[in-house]
PDB file of C-alpha atoms in Angstrom:
ATOM      1  CA  GLU A   1       8.273  -6.066  14.011  1.00  0.00           C
ATOM      2  CA  PRO A   2       8.749  -9.425  12.276  1.00  0.00           C
ATOM      3  CA  GLU A   3      12.306 -10.199  11.213  1.00  0.00           C
ATOM      4  CA  VAL A   4      13.434 -11.788   8.022  1.00  0.00           C
ATOM      5  CA  THR A   5      16.852 -12.476   6.541  1.00  0.00           C
ATOM      6  CA  GLN A   6      17.831 -13.148   2.966  1.00  0.00           C
ATOM      7  CA  THR A   7      20.665 -15.159   1.528  1.00  0.00           C
ATOM      8  CA  PRO A   8      22.914 -14.543  -0.214  1.00  0.00           C
ATOM      9  CA  SER A   9      23.344 -10.811   0.170  1.00  0.00           C
ATOM     10  CA  HIS A  10      24.988 -10.643  -3.253  1.00  0.00           C
ATOM     11  CA  GLN A  11      24.888 -13.176  -6.068  1.00  0.00           C
ATOM     12  CA  VAL A  12      26.853 -12.921  -9.275  1.00  0.00           C
ATOM     13  CA  THR A  13      25.891 -15.348 -12.022  1.00  0.00           C
ATOM     14  CA  GLN A  14      26.361 -15.810 -15.716  1.00  0.00           C
ATOM     15  CA  MET A  15      23.548 -15.385 -18.192  1.00  0.00           C
ATOM     16  CA  GLY A  16      21.584 -18.592 -18.627  1.00  0.00           C
ATOM     17  CA  GLN A  17      22.435 -19.975 -15.200  1.00  0.00           C
ATOM     18  CA  GLU A  18      19.875 -20.838 -12.525  1.00  0.00           C
ATOM     19  CA  VAL A  19      19.826 -18.979  -9.229  1.00  0.00           C
ATOM     20  CA  ILE A  20      17.944 -19.561  -6.008  1.00  0.00           C
ATOM     21  CA  LEU A  21      17.352 -16.691  -3.639  1.00  0.00           C
ATOM     22  CA  ARG A  22      16.351 -17.528  -0.097  1.00  0.00           C
ATOM     23  CA  CYS A  23      14.170 -15.783   2.430  1.00  0.00           C
ATOM     24  CA  VAL A  24      14.369 -16.942   6.038  1.00  0.00           C
ATOM     25  CA  PRO A  25      11.704 -15.646   8.397  1.00  0.00           C
ATOM     26  CA  ILE A  26      12.726 -15.689  12.051  1.00  0.00           C
ATOM     27  CA  SER A  27       9.307 -17.037  12.994  1.00  0.00           C
ATOM     28  CA  ASN A  28       6.364 -18.471  11.145  1.00  0.00           C
ATOM     29  CA  HIS A  29       4.193 -16.168   9.054  1.00  0.00           C
ATOM     30  CA  LEU A  30       1.197 -16.461   6.821  1.00  0.00           C
ATOM     31  CA  TYR A  31       1.993 -14.342   3.782  1.00  0.00           C
ATOM     32  CA  PHE A  32       5.125 -14.176   1.686  1.00  0.00           C
ATOM     33  CA  TYR A  33       6.092 -11.894  -1.168  1.00  0.00           C
ATOM     34  CA  TRP A  34       8.900 -11.225  -3.584  1.00  0.00           C
ATOM     35  CA  TYR A  35       9.638  -7.803  -5.024  1.00  0.00           C
ATOM     36  CA  ARG A  36      12.483  -6.521  -7.115  1.00  0.00           C
ATOM     37  CA  GLN A  37      14.097  -3.170  -7.703  1.00  0.00           C
ATOM     38  CA  ILE A  38      16.112  -2.616 -10.832  1.00  0.00           C
ATOM     39  CA  LEU A  39      18.723   0.078 -10.260  1.00  0.00           C
ATOM     40  CA  GLY A  40      17.133   3.502 -10.556  1.00  0.00           C
ATOM     41  CA  GLN A  41      13.615   2.156 -10.932  1.00  0.00           C
ATOM     42  CA  LYS A  42      10.598   1.500  -8.728  1.00  0.00           C
ATOM     43  CA  VAL A  43      10.201  -1.427  -6.388  1.00  0.00           C
ATOM     44  CA  GLU A  44       8.025  -3.884  -8.327  1.00  0.00           C
ATOM     45  CA  PHE A  45       5.779  -6.650  -7.070  1.00  0.00           C
ATOM     46  CA  LEU A  46       6.621 -10.117  -8.387  1.00  0.00           C
ATOM     47  CA  VAL A  47       4.522 -12.669  -6.522  1.00  0.00           C
ATOM     48  CA  SER A  48       2.542 -13.328  -3.356  1.00  0.00           C
ATOM     49  CA  PHE A  49       2.295 -16.685  -1.612  1.00  0.00           C
ATOM     50  CA  TYR A  50      -0.297 -17.814   0.899  1.00  0.00           C
ATOM     51  CA  ASN A  51      -1.312 -21.191   2.246  1.00  0.00           C
ATOM     52  CA  ASN A  52       1.470 -22.866   0.313  1.00  0.00           C
ATOM     53  CA  GLU A  53       0.412 -21.624  -3.079  1.00  0.00           C
ATOM     54  CA  ILE A  54       0.774 -18.575  -5.284  1.00  0.00           C
ATOM     55  CA  SER A  55      -1.935 -16.041  -4.569  1.00  0.00           C
ATOM     56  CA  GLU A  56      -1.052 -13.520  -7.234  1.00  0.00           C
ATOM     57  CA  LYS A  57       1.758 -12.916  -9.689  1.00  0.00           C
ATOM     58  CA  SER A  58       2.713  -9.988 -11.850  1.00  0.00           C
ATOM     59  CA  GLU A  59       3.412  -9.906 -15.565  1.00  0.00           C
ATOM     60  CA  ILE A  60       7.109  -9.981 -14.723  1.00  0.00           C
ATOM     61  CA  PHE A  61       6.719 -13.361 -13.040  1.00  0.00           C
ATOM     62  CA  ASP A  62       6.871 -15.505 -16.157  1.00  0.00           C
ATOM     63  CA  ASP A  63       7.747 -19.164 -16.601  1.00  0.00           C
ATOM     64  CA  GLN A  64      11.395 -18.641 -15.727  1.00  0.00           C
ATOM     65  CA  PHE A  65      10.417 -17.750 -12.166  1.00  0.00           C
ATOM     66  CA  SER A  66       9.135 -20.075  -9.463  1.00  0.00           C
ATOM     67  CA  VAL A  67       8.620 -19.933  -5.701  1.00  0.00           C
ATOM     68  CA  GLU A  68       8.275 -22.518  -3.002  1.00  0.00           C
ATOM     69  CA  ARG A  69       8.618 -23.221   0.718  1.00  0.00           C
ATOM     70  CA  PRO A  70      10.625 -26.430   0.520  1.00  0.00           C
ATOM     71  CA  ASP A  71      10.862 -27.101   4.245  1.00  0.00           C
ATOM     72  CA  GLY A  72       7.990 -25.036   5.603  1.00  0.00           C
ATOM     73  CA  SER A  73      10.422 -22.393   6.758  1.00  0.00           C
ATOM     74  CA  ASN A  74      12.553 -20.956   3.964  1.00  0.00           C
ATOM     75  CA  PHE A  75      10.813 -19.230   1.097  1.00  0.00           C
ATOM     76  CA  THR A  76      12.727 -19.382  -2.162  1.00  0.00           C
ATOM     77  CA  LEU A  77      12.658 -17.613  -5.495  1.00  0.00           C
ATOM     78  CA  LYS A  78      14.179 -19.546  -8.381  1.00  0.00           C
ATOM     79  CA  ILE A  79      15.130 -17.982 -11.671  1.00  0.00           C
ATOM     80  CA  ARG A  80      15.696 -20.810 -14.122  1.00  0.00           C
ATOM     81  CA  SER A  81      17.703 -19.156 -16.878  1.00  0.00           C
ATOM     82  CA  THR A  82      18.908 -15.731 -15.897  1.00  0.00           C
ATOM     83  CA  LYS A  83      19.007 -12.823 -18.313  1.00  0.00           C
ATOM     84  CA  LEU A  84      20.958  -9.601 -18.119  1.00  0.00           C
ATOM     85  CA  GLU A  85      17.742  -7.725 -17.355  1.00  0.00           C
ATOM     86  CA  ASP A  86      17.190  -9.852 -14.240  1.00  0.00           C
ATOM     87  CA  SER A  87      19.975  -7.907 -12.548  1.00  0.00           C
ATOM     88  CA  ALA A  88      18.265  -6.189  -9.634  1.00  0.00           C
ATOM     89  CA  MET A  89      17.791  -6.079  -5.896  1.00  0.00           C
ATOM     90  CA  TYR A  90      15.330  -8.771  -4.853  1.00  0.00           C
ATOM     91  CA  PHE A  91      13.373  -8.259  -1.650  1.00  0.00           C
ATOM     92  CA  CYS A  92      11.401 -10.802   0.299  1.00  0.00           C
ATOM     93  CA  ALA A  93       8.531  -9.563   2.450  1.00  0.00           C
ATOM     94  CA  ILE A  94       6.457 -11.298   5.084  1.00  0.00           C
ATOM     95  CA  SER A  95       3.269 -10.490   6.929  1.00  0.00           C
ATOM     96  CA  ASP A  96       0.646 -11.905   9.231  1.00  0.00           C
ATOM     97  CA  SER A  97      -2.116  -9.844   7.666  1.00  0.00           C
ATOM     98  CA  PRO A  98      -2.740  -9.140   3.999  1.00  0.00           C
ATOM     99  CA  TYR A  99      -1.599  -5.545   4.284  1.00  0.00           C
ATOM    100  CA  GLU A 100       1.348  -4.890   6.592  1.00  0.00           C
ATOM    101  CA  GLN A 101       4.472  -6.205   4.966  1.00  0.00           C
ATOM    102  CA  TYR A 102       7.945  -6.361   6.461  1.00  0.00           C
ATOM    103  CA  PHE A 103      10.922  -6.567   4.190  1.00  0.00           C
ATOM    104  CA  GLY A 104      14.210  -8.386   4.327  1.00  0.00           C
ATOM    105  CA  PRO A 105      17.534  -6.687   3.568  1.00  0.00           C
ATOM    106  CA  GLY A 106      17.498  -7.879  -0.033  1.00  0.00           C
ATOM    107  CA  THR A 107      19.714  -9.886  -2.363  1.00  0.00           C
ATOM    108  CA  ARG A 108      21.613  -8.057  -5.046  1.00  0.00           C
ATOM    109  CA  LEU A 109      21.629 -10.208  -8.187  1.00  0.00           C
ATOM    110  CA  THR A 110      24.159  -9.374 -10.862  1.00  0.00           C
ATOM    111  CA  VAL A 111      23.884 -11.240 -14.158  1.00  0.00           C
ATOM    112  CA  THR A 112      26.935 -11.001 -16.406  1.00  0.00           C
TER     113      THR A 112
ATOM    114  CA  ALA B   1      -5.228   0.161 -12.070  1.00  0.00           C
ATOM    115  CA  GLN B   2      -3.576   1.760  -9.083  1.00  0.00           C
ATOM    116  CA  SER B   3      -0.539   4.017  -9.255  1.00  0.00           C
ATOM    117  CA  VAL B   4       1.574   6.073  -6.893  1.00  0.00           C
ATOM    118  CA  THR B   5       3.413   9.271  -7.731  1.00  0.00           C
ATOM    119  CA  GLN B   6       6.070  10.812  -5.559  1.00  0.00           C
ATOM    120  CA  LEU B   7       6.414  14.298  -6.846  1.00  0.00           C
ATOM    121  CA  ASP B   8      10.015  14.942  -5.794  1.00  0.00           C
ATOM    122  CA  SER B   9      12.909  12.664  -6.632  1.00  0.00           C
ATOM    123  CA  GLN B  10      15.284  14.525  -4.315  1.00  0.00           C
ATOM    124  CA  VAL B  11      14.649  16.814  -1.371  1.00  0.00           C
ATOM    125  CA  PRO B  12      17.684  18.589   0.098  1.00  0.00           C
ATOM    126  CA  VAL B  13      17.088  20.210   3.469  1.00  0.00           C
ATOM    127  CA  PHE B  14      19.173  21.589   6.313  1.00  0.00           C
ATOM    128  CA  GLU B  15      19.267  19.919   9.685  1.00  0.00           C
ATOM    129  CA  GLU B  16      16.470  20.987  12.063  1.00  0.00           C
ATOM    130  CA  ALA B  17      14.381  22.354   9.187  1.00  0.00           C
ATOM    131  CA  PRO B  18      10.894  21.011   8.451  1.00  0.00           C
ATOM    132  CA  VAL B  19      10.332  18.735   5.474  1.00  0.00           C
ATOM    133  CA  GLU B  20       7.429  17.416   3.444  1.00  0.00           C
ATOM    134  CA  LEU B  21       7.696  14.498   1.028  1.00  0.00           C
ATOM    135  CA  ARG B  22       4.746  14.400  -1.305  1.00  0.00           C
ATOM    136  CA  CYS B  23       2.808  11.340  -2.396  1.00  0.00           C
ATOM    137  CA  ASN B  24      -0.290  11.103  -4.553  1.00  0.00           C
ATOM    138  CA  TYR B  25      -2.081   7.964  -5.552  1.00  0.00           C
ATOM    139  CA  SER B  26      -4.652   6.913  -8.076  1.00  0.00           C
ATOM    140  CA  SER B  27      -7.205   4.239  -7.376  1.00  0.00           C
ATOM    141  CA  SER B  28     -10.842   3.535  -8.082  1.00  0.00           C
ATOM    142  CA  VAL B  29     -11.154   1.461  -4.909  1.00  0.00           C
ATOM    143  CA  SER B  30     -10.243   1.950  -1.285  1.00  0.00           C
ATOM    144  CA  VAL B  31      -6.575   1.491  -0.523  1.00  0.00           C
ATOM    145  CA  TYR B  32      -4.265   1.231   2.426  1.00  0.00           C
ATOM    146  CA  LEU B  33      -1.286   3.575   2.452  1.00  0.00           C
ATOM    147  CA  PHE B  34       2.267   3.167   3.659  1.00  0.00           C
ATOM    148  CA  TRP B  35       5.580   4.922   3.890  1.00  0.00           C
ATOM    149  CA  TYR B  36       8.756   2.850   3.848  1.00  0.00           C
ATOM    150  CA  VAL B  37      12.285   4.104   4.474  1.00  0.00           C
ATOM    151  CA  GLN B  38      15.464   2.638   3.044  1.00  0.00           C
ATOM    152  CA  TYR B  39      18.748   3.609   4.660  1.00  0.00           C
ATOM    153  CA  PRO B  40      21.927   3.095   2.622  1.00  0.00           C
ATOM    154  CA  ASN B  41      22.685  -0.578   2.007  1.00  0.00           C
ATOM    155  CA  GLN B  42      19.648  -1.722   3.972  1.00  0.00           C
ATOM    156  CA  GLY B  43      16.202  -3.117   3.226  1.00  0.00           C
ATOM    157  CA  LEU B  44      12.863  -1.351   3.323  1.00  0.00           C
ATOM    158  CA  GLN B  45      11.575  -0.513   6.789  1.00  0.00           C
ATOM    159  CA  LEU B  46       7.929   0.239   7.466  1.00  0.00           C
ATOM    160  CA  LEU B  47       7.784   3.811   8.716  1.00  0.00           C
ATOM    161  CA  LEU B  48       4.036   4.301   9.096  1.00  0.00           C
ATOM    162  CA  LYS B  49       0.733   3.114   7.761  1.00  0.00           C
ATOM    163  CA  TYR B  50      -2.840   4.195   7.227  1.00  0.00           C
ATOM    164  CA  LEU B  51      -5.378   1.388   7.332  1.00  0.00           C
ATOM    165  CA  SER B  52      -8.456   3.105   8.774  1.00  0.00           C
ATOM    166  CA  GLY B  53      -9.544   5.508  11.492  1.00  0.00           C
ATOM    167  CA  SER B  54      -7.703   8.766  12.134  1.00  0.00           C
ATOM    168  CA  THR B  55      -6.354  10.266   8.937  1.00  0.00           C
ATOM    169  CA  LEU B  56      -3.220  11.512  10.727  1.00  0.00           C
ATOM    170  CA  VAL B  57      -0.730   8.783  11.521  1.00  0.00           C
ATOM    171  CA  GLU B  58       2.568   9.117  13.342  1.00  0.00           C
ATOM    172  CA  SER B  59       5.803   7.186  13.598  1.00  0.00           C
ATOM    173  CA  ILE B  60       7.988   6.763  16.662  1.00  0.00           C
ATOM    174  CA  ASN B  61      10.771   8.958  15.253  1.00  0.00           C
ATOM    175  CA  GLY B  62       8.725  12.103  14.676  1.00  0.00           C
ATOM    176  CA  PHE B  63       7.396  11.601  11.152  1.00  0.00           C
ATOM    177  CA  GLU B  64       3.703  11.944  10.419  1.00  0.00           C
ATOM    178  CA  ALA B  65       1.513  11.530   7.365  1.00  0.00           C
ATOM    179  CA  GLU B  66      -2.012  12.593   6.642  1.00  0.00           C
ATOM    180  CA  PHE B  67      -4.411  10.712   4.452  1.00  0.00           C
ATOM    181  CA  ASN B  68      -6.438  13.085   2.322  1.00  0.00           C
ATOM    182  CA  LYS B  69      -9.067  11.176   0.382  1.00  0.00           C
ATOM    183  CA  SER B  70     -10.355  14.141  -1.614  1.00  0.00           C
ATOM    184  CA  GLN B  71      -6.867  15.007  -2.833  1.00  0.00           C
ATOM    185  CA  THR B  72      -5.769  11.354  -2.992  1.00  0.00           C
ATOM    186  CA  SER B  73      -2.615  12.249  -1.115  1.00  0.00           C
ATOM    187  CA  PHE B  74      -0.565  10.838   1.727  1.00  0.00           C
ATOM    188  CA  HIS B  75       2.230  13.361   2.292  1.00  0.00           C
ATOM    189  CA  LEU B  76       4.969  12.667   4.813  1.00  0.00           C
ATOM    190  CA  ARG B  77       6.115  15.426   7.136  1.00  0.00           C
ATOM    191  CA  LYS B  78       8.594  16.033   9.892  1.00  0.00           C
ATOM    192  CA  PRO B  79       8.854  19.359  11.760  1.00  0.00           C
ATOM    193  CA  SER B  80      12.611  19.086  12.386  1.00  0.00           C
ATOM    194  CA  VAL B  81      14.886  16.669  10.556  1.00  0.00           C
ATOM    195  CA  HIS B  82      18.158  15.124  11.695  1.00  0.00           C
ATOM    196  CA  ILE B  83      21.199  14.045   9.748  1.00  0.00           C
ATOM    197  CA  SER B  84      20.194  10.451  10.513  1.00  0.00           C
ATOM    198  CA  ASP B  85      16.967  10.926   8.527  1.00  0.00           C
ATOM    199  CA  THR B  86      18.980  10.913   5.303  1.00  0.00           C
ATOM    200  CA  ALA B  87      17.536   8.013   3.339  1.00  0.00           C
ATOM    201  CA  GLU B  88      15.268   6.997   0.469  1.00  0.00           C
ATOM    202  CA  TYR B  89      11.563   7.206   1.252  1.00  0.00           C
ATOM    203  CA  PHE B  90       8.946   5.185  -0.590  1.00  0.00           C
ATOM    204  CA  CYS B  91       5.219   5.716  -0.596  1.00  0.00           C
ATOM    205  CA  ALA B  92       3.121   2.630  -1.330  1.00  0.00           C
ATOM    206  CA  VAL B  93      -0.493   1.569  -1.624  1.00  0.00           C
ATOM    207  CA  SER B  94      -1.995  -1.809  -0.988  1.00  0.00           C
ATOM    208  CA  VAL B  95      -5.094  -3.046  -2.690  1.00  0.00           C
ATOM    209  CA  PRO B  96      -6.842  -6.133  -1.420  1.00  0.00           C
ATOM    210  CA  SER B  97      -6.148  -8.739  -4.073  1.00  0.00           C
ATOM    211  CA  GLY B  98      -7.227 -12.299  -3.585  1.00  0.00           C
ATOM    212  CA  ASN B  99      -5.858 -13.476  -0.283  1.00  0.00           C
ATOM    213  CA  THR B 100      -2.985 -11.031  -0.207  1.00  0.00           C
ATOM    214  CA  GLY B 101      -2.445  -7.327  -0.757  1.00  0.00           C
ATOM    215  CA  LYS B 102       0.395  -6.512  -3.111  1.00  0.00           C
ATOM    216  CA  LEU B 103       2.167  -3.206  -2.636  1.00  0.00           C
ATOM    217  CA  ILE B 104       2.451  -0.686  -5.427  1.00  0.00           C
ATOM    218  CA  PHE B 105       5.328   1.708  -4.890  1.00  0.00           C
ATOM    219  CA  GLY B 106       6.158   5.203  -5.946  1.00  0.00           C
ATOM    220  CA  GLN B 107       9.498   6.081  -7.476  1.00  0.00           C
ATOM    221  CA  GLY B 108      11.027   7.060  -4.164  1.00  0.00           C
ATOM    222  CA  THR B 109      12.271  10.370  -2.779  1.00  0.00           C
ATOM    223  CA  THR B 110      15.825  10.850  -1.590  1.00  0.00           C
ATOM    224  CA  LEU B 111      15.914  13.007   1.522  1.00  0.00           C
ATOM    225  CA  GLN B 112      19.312  14.651   1.913  1.00  0.00           C
ATOM    226  CA  VAL B 113      19.776  16.330   5.268  1.00  0.00           C
ATOM    227  CA  LYS B 114      22.689  18.752   5.337  1.00  0.00           C
ATOM    228  CA  PRO B 115      24.452  20.011   8.468  1.00  0.00           C
TER     229      PRO B 115
END
């Protein structure tokens, strides 16, 4: 099973600040995803990334969000100006096929 | 649009008893089906998957799920649960979308195994 880590495990930030969440696959993979889970709610798809570009994004993934693989290894999610409602658990997922996804441990983002 | 419904938010059960966690989905196209498990303070782990072939799929720790196309269900079962099975269980569907298949999750079911 592919392994992936996420940093930081917990991020506390003030409203309006920028945050960068990192996903570090142990080995190279083809497909990357970000999901989030607001406390007490469903896990929601944010964005998928393939061949160094966004493949699909959800309605949640508006202009304040961006993703990139800056060094061909890490996969980052940037939230430009955080809002209170961005507080959630953010999960990175990786896969080598379009369908089997393996998740990281998550980053808990708290916006105050 | 696709959706997933997990019919029970919490399922309390005694150790060594059988359990079924129910999952129904809605889709106008073929889907792939998954169960993920989340232990306390951990990420989502893939428990089992249905992509094609046999409609009964099994995991290494005794769970099984059966894909029922006519009832659009993918219920998870285990004949005898352990305390260590206490966790949150998520049913998910994947629909081919562009180059990648996003997952659509159900609300989750908390399995509470009591001694």
